[in-house]
PDB file of C-alpha atoms in Angstrom:
ATOM      1  CA  MET I   1      -0.339 -10.331  -6.897  1.00  0.00           C
ATOM      2  CA  ASN I   2      -3.767  -9.526  -5.335  1.00  0.00           C
ATOM      3  CA  VAL I   3      -7.321 -10.695  -5.721  1.00  0.00           C
ATOM      4  CA  LYS I   4      -8.225  -7.477  -7.595  1.00  0.00           C
ATOM      5  CA  ASP I   5      -5.648  -8.233 -10.235  1.00  0.00           C
ATOM      6  CA  LEU I   6      -6.778 -11.856 -10.552  1.00  0.00           C
ATOM      7  CA  LYS I   7     -10.417 -10.827 -10.925  1.00  0.00           C
ATOM      8  CA  SER I   8      -9.300  -8.437 -13.659  1.00  0.00           C
ATOM      9  CA  PHE I   9      -7.456 -11.185 -15.363  1.00  0.00           C
ATOM     10  CA  GLU I  10     -10.393 -13.626 -15.173  1.00  0.00           C
ATOM     11  CA  ALA I  11     -12.870 -11.005 -16.588  1.00  0.00           C
ATOM     12  CA  VAL I  12     -10.481 -10.155 -19.626  1.00  0.00           C
ATOM     13  CA  TYR I  13      -9.984 -13.968 -20.096  1.00  0.00           C
ATOM     14  CA  GLU I  14     -13.702 -14.703 -20.029  1.00  0.00           C
ATOM     15  CA  GLU I  15     -14.771 -11.723 -22.168  1.00  0.00           C
ATOM     16  CA  ARG I  16     -11.754 -11.879 -24.599  1.00  0.00           C
ATOM     17  CA  GLY I  17     -11.775  -8.065 -24.677  1.00  0.00           C
ATOM     18  CA  ILE I  18     -10.649  -5.223 -22.440  1.00  0.00           C
ATOM     19  CA  ASN I  19     -13.720  -2.901 -23.027  1.00  0.00           C
ATOM     20  CA  GLN I  20     -16.156  -5.786 -22.474  1.00  0.00           C
ATOM     21  CA  ALA I  21     -14.359  -6.871 -19.257  1.00  0.00           C
ATOM     22  CA  ALA I  22     -14.198  -3.290 -18.082  1.00  0.00           C
ATOM     23  CA  GLN I  23     -17.914  -2.998 -18.417  1.00  0.00           C
ATOM     24  CA  LYS I  24     -18.435  -6.173 -16.388  1.00  0.00           C
ATOM     25  CA  LEU I  25     -16.098  -4.882 -13.566  1.00  0.00           C
ATOM     26  CA  PHE I  26     -17.554  -1.373 -13.757  1.00  0.00           C
ATOM     27  CA  ILE I  27     -14.003   0.304 -14.216  1.00  0.00           C
ATOM     28  CA  THR I  28     -12.480   2.128 -17.083  1.00  0.00           C
ATOM     29  CA  PRO I  29     -10.563   0.262 -19.798  1.00  0.00           C
ATOM     30  CA  GLN I  30      -7.555   2.201 -18.916  1.00  0.00           C
ATOM     31  CA  GLY I  31      -7.627   1.149 -15.257  1.00  0.00           C
ATOM     32  CA  LEU I  32      -8.308  -2.409 -16.301  1.00  0.00           C
ATOM     33  CA  SER I  33      -5.369  -2.347 -18.806  1.00  0.00           C
ATOM     34  CA  ARG I  34      -3.052  -1.039 -15.940  1.00  0.00           C
ATOM     35  CA  ASN I  35      -4.129  -3.952 -13.636  1.00  0.00           C
ATOM     36  CA  ILE I  36      -3.348  -6.571 -16.428  1.00  0.00           C
ATOM     37  CA  LYS I  37       0.104  -4.870 -17.070  1.00  0.00           C
ATOM     38  CA  MET I  38       0.932  -4.985 -13.320  1.00  0.00           C
ATOM     39  CA  LEU I  39       0.182  -8.591 -13.199  1.00  0.00           C
ATOM     40  CA  GLU I  40       2.079  -9.291 -16.427  1.00  0.00           C
ATOM     41  CA  SER I  41       5.069  -7.402 -14.906  1.00  0.00           C
ATOM     42  CA  GLU I  42       4.901  -9.229 -11.626  1.00  0.00           C
ATOM     43  CA  LEU I  43       4.780 -12.741 -13.456  1.00  0.00           C
ATOM     44  CA  ASP I  44       7.267 -11.478 -16.068  1.00  0.00           C
ATOM     45  CA  THR I  45       5.157 -12.746 -18.883  1.00  0.00           C
ATOM     46  CA  VAL I  46       2.645 -11.694 -21.595  1.00  0.00           C
ATOM     47  CA  LEU I  47      -0.906 -12.852 -20.702  1.00  0.00           C
ATOM     48  CA  PHE I  48      -2.946 -11.514 -23.741  1.00  0.00           C
ATOM     49  CA  GLU I  49      -2.103 -10.876 -27.331  1.00  0.00           C
ATOM     50  CA  ARG I  50      -4.177  -8.211 -29.126  1.00  0.00           C
ATOM     51  CA  THR I  51      -6.211  -9.243 -32.175  1.00  0.00           C
ATOM     52  CA  LYS I  52      -8.741  -7.560 -34.422  1.00  0.00           C
ATOM     53  CA  GLN I  53     -11.469  -9.431 -32.466  1.00  0.00           C
ATOM     54  CA  GLY I  54     -10.048  -8.382 -29.092  1.00  0.00           C
ATOM     55  CA  VAL I  55      -7.419 -10.182 -27.157  1.00  0.00           C
ATOM     56  CA  ARG I  56      -6.148 -13.831 -27.189  1.00  0.00           C
ATOM     57  CA  PRO I  57      -4.876 -15.647 -24.070  1.00  0.00           C
ATOM     58  CA  THR I  58      -1.319 -16.900 -24.327  1.00  0.00           C
ATOM     59  CA  GLU I  59      -0.119 -20.157 -22.844  1.00  0.00           C
ATOM     60  CA  SER I  60       0.678 -18.358 -19.607  1.00  0.00           C
ATOM     61  CA  ALA I  61      -2.824 -17.122 -19.353  1.00  0.00           C
ATOM     62  CA  GLU I  62      -4.125 -20.578 -19.837  1.00  0.00           C
ATOM     63  CA  LEU I  63      -1.978 -21.764 -16.917  1.00  0.00           C
ATOM     64  CA  LEU I  64      -2.926 -18.891 -14.726  1.00  0.00           C
ATOM     65  CA  HIS I  65      -6.612 -19.366 -15.553  1.00  0.00           C
ATOM     66  CA  GLU I  66      -6.415 -22.978 -14.243  1.00  0.00           C
ATOM     67  CA  ARG I  67      -5.230 -21.663 -10.961  1.00  0.00           C
ATOM     68  CA  ALA I  68      -6.905 -18.139 -10.557  1.00  0.00           C
ATOM     69  CA  GLY I  69     -10.333 -19.356  -9.968  1.00  0.00           C
ATOM     70  CA  ILE I  70      -9.178 -21.493  -7.096  1.00  0.00           C
ATOM     71  CA  LEU I  71      -7.208 -18.632  -5.500  1.00  0.00           C
ATOM     72  CA  ILE I  72     -10.085 -16.318  -5.766  1.00  0.00           C
ATOM     73  CA  ARG I  73     -12.524 -18.713  -4.288  1.00  0.00           C
ATOM     74  CA  GLU I  74     -10.078 -19.626  -1.381  1.00  0.00           C
ATOM     75  CA  PHE I  75      -9.595 -15.813  -0.663  1.00  0.00           C
ATOM     76  CA  GLU I  76     -13.471 -15.275  -0.590  1.00  0.00           C
ATOM     77  CA  GLU I  77     -13.841 -18.171   1.620  1.00  0.00           C
ATOM     78  CA  ILE I  78     -11.306 -16.745   4.119  1.00  0.00           C
ATOM     79  CA  ARG I  79     -12.846 -13.217   3.890  1.00  0.00           C
ATOM     80  CA  ASN I  80     -16.319 -14.568   4.364  1.00  0.00           C
ATOM     81  CA  GLY I  81     -15.205 -16.963   7.259  1.00  0.00           C
ATOM     82  CA  ILE I  82     -13.635 -13.921   9.037  1.00  0.00           C
ATOM     83  CA  GLN I  83     -16.949 -12.039   8.732  1.00  0.00           C
ATOM     84  CA  GLN I  84     -18.748 -15.039  10.136  1.00  0.00           C
ATOM     85  CA  LEU I  85     -16.334 -15.017  13.225  1.00  0.00           C
ATOM     86  CA  LYS I  86     -17.112 -11.212  13.721  1.00  0.00           C
ATOM     87  CA  ASN I  87     -20.750 -11.898  13.587  1.00  0.00           C
ATOM     88  CA  GLU I  88     -21.169 -15.379  15.162  1.00  0.00           C
ATOM     89  CA  LYS I  89     -23.113 -14.182  18.136  1.00  0.00           C
ATOM     90  CA  ARG I  90     -25.560 -11.802  16.541  1.00  0.00           C
ATOM     91  CA  LEU I  91     -26.020 -12.580  12.690  1.00  0.00           C
ATOM     92  CA  LEU I  92     -27.539 -15.805  11.197  1.00  0.00           C
ATOM     93  CA  ARG I  93     -27.764 -15.929   7.439  1.00  0.00           C
ATOM     94  CA  ILE I  94     -30.066 -18.855   6.185  1.00  0.00           C
ATOM     95  CA  GLY I  95     -30.260 -20.322   2.729  1.00  0.00           C
ATOM     96  CA  CYS I  96     -33.488 -22.084   1.741  1.00  0.00           C
ATOM     97  CA  ALA I  97     -33.838 -24.405  -1.135  1.00  0.00           C
ATOM     98  CA  CYS I  98     -36.799 -23.685  -3.346  1.00  0.00           C
ATOM     99  CA  GLY I  99     -39.843 -25.686  -2.156  1.00  0.00           C
ATOM    100  CA  VAL I 100     -38.711 -26.546   1.407  1.00  0.00           C
ATOM    101  CA  PHE I 101     -41.359 -24.374   2.978  1.00  0.00           C
ATOM    102  CA  ASN I 102     -43.955 -26.591   1.356  1.00  0.00           C
ATOM    103  CA  LEU I 103     -42.987 -29.156   3.909  1.00  0.00           C
ATOM    104  CA  LEU I 104     -41.282 -27.258   6.697  1.00  0.00           C
ATOM    105  CA  SER I 105     -43.676 -24.422   7.506  1.00  0.00           C
ATOM    106  CA  PHE I 106     -42.134 -21.035   7.576  1.00  0.00           C
ATOM    107  CA  SER I 107     -43.976 -20.356  10.765  1.00  0.00           C
ATOM    108  CA  VAL I 108     -41.201 -22.495  12.382  1.00  0.00           C
ATOM    109  CA  ILE I 109     -38.555 -20.138  11.230  1.00  0.00           C
ATOM    110  CA  GLN I 110     -40.646 -17.027  12.187  1.00  0.00           C
ATOM    111  CA  LYS I 111     -41.183 -18.539  15.669  1.00  0.00           C
ATOM    112  CA  PHE I 112     -37.303 -18.934  16.014  1.00  0.00           C
ATOM    113  CA  ILE I 113     -36.965 -15.142  15.008  1.00  0.00           C
ATOM    114  CA  ASP I 114     -39.693 -14.067  17.425  1.00  0.00           C
ATOM    115  CA  GLU I 115     -38.179 -15.981  20.349  1.00  0.00           C
ATOM    116  CA  ASN I 116     -34.566 -14.845  19.714  1.00  0.00           C
ATOM    117  CA  PRO I 117     -34.837 -11.042  19.015  1.00  0.00           C
ATOM    118  CA  GLU I 118     -30.866 -10.660  19.899  1.00  0.00           C
ATOM    119  CA  ILE I 119     -30.263 -12.630  16.658  1.00  0.00           C
ATOM    120  CA  SER I 120     -30.405 -10.776  13.463  1.00  0.00           C
ATOM    121  CA  VAL I 121     -31.832 -13.429  10.900  1.00  0.00           C
ATOM    122  CA  GLU I 122     -31.365 -13.056   7.099  1.00  0.00           C
ATOM    123  CA  TRP I 123     -32.865 -15.635   4.861  1.00  0.00           C
ATOM    124  CA  CYS I 124     -33.244 -15.961   1.169  1.00  0.00           C
ATOM    125  CA  GLU I 125     -34.379 -18.775  -1.392  1.00  0.00           C
ATOM    126  CA  TYR I 126     -31.939 -20.268  -3.781  1.00  0.00           C
ATOM    127  CA  SER I 127     -31.659 -23.429  -5.874  1.00  0.00           C
ATOM    128  CA  ASN I 128     -30.540 -26.599  -3.831  1.00  0.00           C
ATOM    129  CA  GLN I 129     -27.088 -26.424  -5.281  1.00  0.00           C
ATOM    130  CA  GLU I 130     -26.552 -22.843  -4.630  1.00  0.00           C
ATOM    131  CA  VAL I 131     -27.627 -23.243  -0.933  1.00  0.00           C
ATOM    132  CA  LYS I 132     -24.690 -25.800  -0.774  1.00  0.00           C
ATOM    133  CA  GLU I 133     -22.248 -23.478  -2.540  1.00  0.00           C
ATOM    134  CA  ARG I 134     -23.061 -20.524  -0.419  1.00  0.00           C
ATOM    135  CA  LEU I 135     -22.728 -22.547   2.812  1.00  0.00           C
ATOM    136  CA  MET I 136     -19.204 -23.751   1.610  1.00  0.00           C
ATOM    137  CA  ASP I 137     -18.030 -20.276   0.790  1.00  0.00           C
ATOM    138  CA  SER I 138     -19.405 -18.957   4.051  1.00  0.00           C
ATOM    139  CA  THR I 139     -21.831 -16.443   2.775  1.00  0.00           C
ATOM    140  CA  ILE I 140     -24.533 -18.119   4.797  1.00  0.00           C
ATOM    141  CA  GLU I 141     -24.252 -19.921   8.126  1.00  0.00           C
ATOM    142  CA  TYR I 142     -27.108 -22.404   7.890  1.00  0.00           C
ATOM    143  CA  GLY I 143     -29.122 -24.029   4.950  1.00  0.00           C
ATOM    144  CA  PHE I 144     -32.270 -25.933   4.410  1.00  0.00           C
ATOM    145  CA  VAL I 145     -31.705 -28.407   1.440  1.00  0.00           C
ATOM    146  CA  VAL I 146     -33.670 -31.260  -0.145  1.00  0.00           C
ATOM    147  CA  GLY I 147     -31.982 -34.611   0.354  1.00  0.00           C
ATOM    148  CA  ALA I 148     -29.167 -35.604   2.603  1.00  0.00           C
ATOM    149  CA  TRP I 149     -25.827 -33.792   1.787  1.00  0.00           C
ATOM    150  CA  LYS I 150     -22.885 -36.346   2.154  1.00  0.00           C
ATOM    151  CA  GLU I 151     -20.071 -34.055   2.463  1.00  0.00           C
ATOM    152  CA  ASP I 152     -17.042 -34.125   4.815  1.00  0.00           C
ATOM    153  CA  GLY I 153     -17.299 -31.369   7.351  1.00  0.00           C
ATOM    154  CA  VAL I 154     -21.021 -30.948   7.001  1.00  0.00           C
ATOM    155  CA  LYS I 155     -23.521 -31.761   9.570  1.00  0.00           C
ATOM    156  CA  ASN I 156     -27.005 -32.834   8.504  1.00  0.00           C
ATOM    157  CA  ARG I 157     -30.291 -32.894  10.489  1.00  0.00           C
ATOM    158  CA  ARG I 158     -33.338 -34.445   8.922  1.00  0.00           C
ATOM    159  CA  LEU I 159     -36.278 -32.164   9.640  1.00  0.00           C
ATOM    160  CA  ALA I 160     -39.130 -33.473   7.489  1.00  0.00           C
ATOM    161  CA  GLY I 161     -40.038 -35.867   4.624  1.00  0.00           C
ATOM    162  CA  CYS I 162     -42.790 -37.057   2.495  1.00  0.00           C
ATOM    163  CA  ARG I 163     -43.233 -39.728  -0.400  1.00  0.00           C
ATOM    164  CA  VAL I 164     -42.879 -38.981  -4.081  1.00  0.00           C
ATOM    165  CA  CYS I 165     -45.929 -39.748  -6.141  1.00  0.00           C
ATOM    166  CA  LEU I 166     -46.994 -40.005  -9.718  1.00  0.00           C
ATOM    167  CA  LEU I 167     -49.708 -37.644 -10.724  1.00  0.00           C
ATOM    168  CA  VAL I 168     -52.005 -39.378 -13.068  1.00  0.00           C
ATOM    169  CA  TYR I 169     -55.141 -38.038 -15.039  1.00  0.00           C
ATOM    170  CA  GLU I 170     -58.391 -39.956 -15.378  1.00  0.00           C
ATOM    171  CA  GLY I 171     -58.482 -42.194 -18.282  1.00  0.00           C
ATOM    172  CA  HIS I 172     -54.848 -43.230 -18.180  1.00  0.00           C
ATOM    173  CA  PRO I 173     -54.186 -47.017 -17.528  1.00  0.00           C
ATOM    174  CA  PHE I 174     -52.559 -46.264 -14.117  1.00  0.00           C
ATOM    175  CA  TYR I 175     -55.331 -44.261 -12.825  1.00  0.00           C
ATOM    176  CA  ASP I 176     -56.907 -46.960 -10.688  1.00  0.00           C
ATOM    177  CA  LEU I 177     -53.735 -48.345  -9.318  1.00  0.00           C
ATOM    178  CA  GLU I 178     -52.927 -48.128  -5.478  1.00  0.00           C
ATOM    179  CA  GLU I 179     -49.361 -47.698  -6.244  1.00  0.00           C
ATOM    180  CA  VAL I 180     -46.950 -47.670  -9.147  1.00  0.00           C
ATOM    181  CA  THR I 181     -43.392 -48.872  -9.743  1.00  0.00           C
ATOM    182  CA  ILE I 182     -40.467 -47.106 -11.272  1.00  0.00           C
ATOM    183  CA  ASP I 183     -40.310 -49.977 -13.856  1.00  0.00           C
ATOM    184  CA  LEU I 184     -43.927 -49.376 -14.756  1.00  0.00           C
ATOM    185  CA  VAL I 185     -43.221 -45.732 -16.031  1.00  0.00           C
ATOM    186  CA  ARG I 186     -40.585 -46.976 -18.529  1.00  0.00           C
ATOM    187  CA  GLY I 187     -41.700 -45.482 -21.812  1.00  0.00           C
ATOM    188  CA  GLU I 188     -44.277 -43.203 -20.288  1.00  0.00           C
ATOM    189  CA  LYS I 189     -44.140 -39.487 -21.103  1.00  0.00           C
ATOM    190  CA  LEU I 190     -43.101 -37.816 -17.830  1.00  0.00           C
ATOM    191  CA  ILE I 191     -43.135 -34.254 -16.577  1.00  0.00           C
ATOM    192  CA  LEU I 192     -40.374 -33.544 -14.025  1.00  0.00           C
ATOM    193  CA  MET I 193     -39.088 -30.568 -12.061  1.00  0.00           C
ATOM    194  CA  ASN I 194     -35.823 -29.404 -13.842  1.00  0.00           C
ATOM    195  CA  GLU I 195     -32.172 -29.882 -13.129  1.00  0.00           C
ATOM    196  CA  TYR I 196     -32.189 -27.308 -10.377  1.00  0.00           C
ATOM    197  CA  PHE I 197     -34.240 -29.565  -8.201  1.00  0.00           C
ATOM    198  CA  HIS I 198     -32.894 -32.552  -6.151  1.00  0.00           C
ATOM    199  CA  MET I 199     -35.812 -34.682  -7.023  1.00  0.00           C
ATOM    200  CA  TYR I 200     -35.062 -34.500 -10.685  1.00  0.00           C
ATOM    201  CA  HIS I 201     -31.688 -36.087 -10.104  1.00  0.00           C
ATOM    202  CA  ASP I 202     -32.910 -38.661  -7.505  1.00  0.00           C
ATOM    203  CA  PHE I 203     -35.449 -39.834  -9.993  1.00  0.00           C
ATOM    204  CA  LEU I 204     -33.087 -40.236 -12.972  1.00  0.00           C
ATOM    205  CA  LYS I 205     -30.703 -42.170 -10.627  1.00  0.00           C
ATOM    206  CA  ALA I 206     -33.672 -44.484  -9.787  1.00  0.00           C
ATOM    207  CA  CYS I 207     -34.325 -45.164 -13.370  1.00  0.00           C
ATOM    208  CA  GLU I 208     -30.684 -45.582 -14.247  1.00  0.00           C
ATOM    209  CA  VAL I 209     -30.401 -48.288 -11.487  1.00  0.00           C
ATOM    210  CA  ARG I 210     -33.208 -50.131 -13.328  1.00  0.00           C
ATOM    211  CA  GLY I 211     -31.521 -49.919 -16.666  1.00  0.00           C
ATOM    212  CA  PHE I 212     -33.355 -47.190 -18.476  1.00  0.00           C
ATOM    213  CA  LYS I 213     -33.675 -43.450 -19.234  1.00  0.00           C
ATOM    214  CA  PRO I 214     -37.000 -41.916 -18.520  1.00  0.00           C
ATOM    215  CA  LEU I 215     -38.887 -40.392 -21.406  1.00  0.00           C
ATOM    216  CA  ILE I 216     -39.213 -36.759 -20.348  1.00  0.00           C
ATOM    217  CA  ALA I 217     -41.918 -34.858 -22.011  1.00  0.00           C
ATOM    218  CA  ALA I 218     -41.189 -31.566 -20.071  1.00  0.00           C
ATOM    219  CA  LYS I 219     -39.033 -30.042 -17.462  1.00  0.00           C
ATOM    220  CA  THR I 220     -40.130 -27.020 -15.306  1.00  0.00           C
ATOM    221  CA  ALA I 221     -39.380 -24.978 -12.203  1.00  0.00           C
ATOM    222  CA  ASP I 222     -43.101 -24.637 -11.531  1.00  0.00           C
ATOM    223  CA  ALA I 223     -44.977 -27.427  -9.791  1.00  0.00           C
ATOM    224  CA  ASN I 224     -48.339 -25.815 -10.840  1.00  0.00           C
ATOM    225  CA  PHE I 225     -47.112 -26.068 -14.566  1.00  0.00           C
ATOM    226  CA  GLN I 226     -46.444 -29.801 -13.944  1.00  0.00           C
ATOM    227  CA  TYR I 227     -50.068 -30.150 -12.792  1.00  0.00           C
ATOM    228  CA  GLN I 228     -51.541 -28.301 -15.775  1.00  0.00           C
ATOM    229  CA  LEU I 229     -49.583 -30.282 -18.211  1.00  0.00           C
ATOM    230  CA  CYS I 230     -50.606 -33.583 -16.631  1.00  0.00           C
ATOM    231  CA  ARG I 231     -54.240 -32.358 -16.611  1.00  0.00           C
ATOM    232  CA  GLN I 232     -53.876 -31.548 -20.277  1.00  0.00           C
ATOM    233  CA  ARG I 233     -52.520 -35.156 -20.715  1.00  0.00           C
ATOM    234  CA  THR I 234     -49.212 -34.085 -21.927  1.00  0.00           C
ATOM    235  CA  GLY I 235     -47.742 -36.836 -19.656  1.00  0.00           C
ATOM    236  CA  LEU I 236     -47.525 -37.952 -15.934  1.00  0.00           C
ATOM    237  CA  ALA I 237     -45.921 -35.735 -13.370  1.00  0.00           C
ATOM    238  CA  VAL I 238     -43.536 -36.918 -10.619  1.00  0.00           C
ATOM    239  CA  VAL I 239     -44.308 -34.792  -7.466  1.00  0.00           C
ATOM    240  CA  PRO I 240     -43.967 -34.851  -3.816  1.00  0.00           C
ATOM    241  CA  ASP I 241     -47.180 -35.998  -2.131  1.00  0.00           C
ATOM    242  CA  PHE I 242     -47.743 -32.549  -0.622  1.00  0.00           C
ATOM    243  CA  ALA I 243     -48.350 -31.118  -4.060  1.00  0.00           C
ATOM    244  CA  ALA I 244     -51.614 -32.693  -4.278  1.00  0.00           C
ATOM    245  CA  GLU I 245     -52.849 -30.364  -1.420  1.00  0.00           C
ATOM    246  CA  HIS I 246     -52.436 -27.311  -3.543  1.00  0.00           C
ATOM    247  CA  PHE I 247     -54.258 -28.787  -6.816  1.00  0.00           C
ATOM    248  CA  ARG I 248     -57.830 -29.407  -7.688  1.00  0.00           C
ATOM    249  CA  MET I 249     -57.667 -33.278  -7.843  1.00  0.00           C
ATOM    250  CA  ASP I 250     -61.021 -34.034  -9.448  1.00  0.00           C
ATOM    251  CA  HIS I 251     -60.252 -36.444 -12.382  1.00  0.00           C
ATOM    252  CA  MET I 252     -56.643 -36.595 -10.948  1.00  0.00           C
ATOM    253  CA  ARG I 253     -54.803 -38.917  -8.579  1.00  0.00           C
ATOM    254  CA  ALA I 254     -51.363 -38.731  -6.828  1.00  0.00           C
ATOM    255  CA  ILE I 255     -50.236 -42.391  -6.740  1.00  0.00           C
ATOM    256  CA  PRO I 256     -47.282 -43.382  -4.515  1.00  0.00           C
ATOM    257  CA  PHE I 257     -44.352 -45.349  -5.753  1.00  0.00           C
ATOM    258  CA  ARG I 258     -43.813 -48.774  -4.347  1.00  0.00           C
ATOM    259  CA  GLU I 259     -40.052 -47.999  -4.015  1.00  0.00           C
ATOM    260  CA  ARG I 260     -40.834 -45.363  -1.423  1.00  0.00           C
ATOM    261  CA  LEU I 261     -39.158 -42.537  -3.190  1.00  0.00           C
ATOM    262  CA  LYS I 262     -38.644 -39.659  -0.678  1.00  0.00           C
ATOM    263  CA  TRP I 263     -38.560 -35.975  -0.656  1.00  0.00           C
ATOM    264  CA  GLU I 264     -36.746 -34.870   2.391  1.00  0.00           C
ATOM    265  CA  VAL I 265     -35.805 -31.632   3.978  1.00  0.00           C
ATOM    266  CA  TYR I 266     -32.554 -31.319   6.008  1.00  0.00           C
ATOM    267  CA  GLY I 267     -30.915 -28.653   8.042  1.00  0.00           C
ATOM    268  CA  VAL I 268     -27.212 -28.298   7.216  1.00  0.00           C
ATOM    269  CA  TYR I 269     -24.225 -26.257   8.454  1.00  0.00           C
ATOM    270  CA  LYS I 270     -20.553 -26.607   8.597  1.00  0.00           C
ATOM    271  CA  GLU I 271     -19.238 -28.777  11.318  1.00  0.00           C
ATOM    272  CA  ASN I 272     -16.537 -26.224  12.157  1.00  0.00           C
ATOM    273  CA  ASN I 273     -19.150 -23.573  12.660  1.00  0.00           C
ATOM    274  CA  GLY I 274     -21.131 -25.728  15.107  1.00  0.00           C
ATOM    275  CA  CYS I 275     -19.678 -23.817  18.158  1.00  0.00           C
ATOM    276  CA  TYR I 276     -21.454 -20.556  16.825  1.00  0.00           C
ATOM    277  CA  SER I 277     -24.076 -19.608  19.323  1.00  0.00           C
ATOM    278  CA  VAL I 278     -26.551 -18.692  16.597  1.00  0.00           C
ATOM    279  CA  ILE I 279     -26.177 -22.093  15.045  1.00  0.00           C
ATOM    280  CA  ARG I 280     -26.463 -23.783  18.330  1.00  0.00           C
ATOM    281  CA  ALA I 281     -29.604 -21.809  19.192  1.00  0.00           C
ATOM    282  CA  LEU I 282     -31.258 -22.719  15.799  1.00  0.00           C
ATOM    283  CA  GLU I 283     -30.206 -26.411  16.128  1.00  0.00           C
ATOM    284  CA  ASP I 284     -31.720 -26.537  19.647  1.00  0.00           C
ATOM    285  CA  PHE I 285     -34.927 -24.937  18.358  1.00  0.00           C
ATOM    286  CA  LEU I 286     -35.293 -27.180  15.435  1.00  0.00           C
ATOM    287  CA  ARG I 287     -34.670 -30.313  17.321  1.00  0.00           C
ATOM    288  CA  SER I 288     -38.176 -30.082  18.847  1.00  0.00           C
ATOM    289  CA  TYR I 289     -39.652 -29.586  15.307  1.00  0.00           C
ATOM    290  CA  SER I 290     -38.422 -32.564  13.499  1.00  0.00           C
ATOM    291  CA  VAL I 291     -41.467 -34.542  11.986  1.00  0.00           C
ATOM    292  CA  ASP I 292     -39.789 -37.776  10.746  1.00  0.00           C
ATOM    293  CA  PHE I 293     -42.068 -40.332   9.302  1.00  0.00           C
ATOM    294  CA  PRO I 294     -41.344 -43.909  10.176  1.00  0.00           C
ATOM    295  CA  GLU I 295     -39.083 -46.029   7.828  1.00  0.00           C
ATOM    296  CA  GLU I 296     -41.035 -48.836   6.089  1.00  0.00           C
TER     297      GLU I 296
END
């Protein structure tokens, strides 16, 4: 049994058809059928039964499906980890959660690149969760994420932070307040960044602790759209306070929460990889750029 055969099996299982799975894998249906037959022969079982609609997984296929994904992921992690070891002195791949460069200036990363020409730096933006997944499967060495990541074997360095505010339009009863509370927004129509953003989950948890679910009028991946919807009085927007710097704030206010809700950027890496010279170099560089605000 090899990973190629397992990936072939997974594709047929998910697509419920040889032709569809073959297209997904960019191989011929005949080649894919051979891979499945070899796997069936090795396991001494039938994995799929043909139907008019395609194929139907057998009980053996259901059992294999429960294990195959784990085996594939473990192999990929091993392969990626070996590539990390080969490149640990010259390649640094960085994953950045969307939005972190609003608070942690990209010029910091550019300065590191300029001062370390011997290190080849690759970086790309992903969702917060995808940065974590890529770090764990070793397709990146370092990540910039929003929110502390409490995971065994992961090191966190807090780099920057700001307060979370409520964006309020003129004429709303909250407009003249100096601060708002989470309880105060109970029943208010709210505009939030969507589930791919850490702040969405933090805010929902804060409301849940107080015994209510927020009334969500809209969810988006675009902070500018949050602003536009709020300006059109669709609802009030929950935003990091730096967002107000990018908006025209006449007849609008960003009011902080009394509960000191925070939007924080962390640098993260696998503890086992802390010996890599490229990670040590970035960590040493970032240490002088932490901009923590005082706890209140």
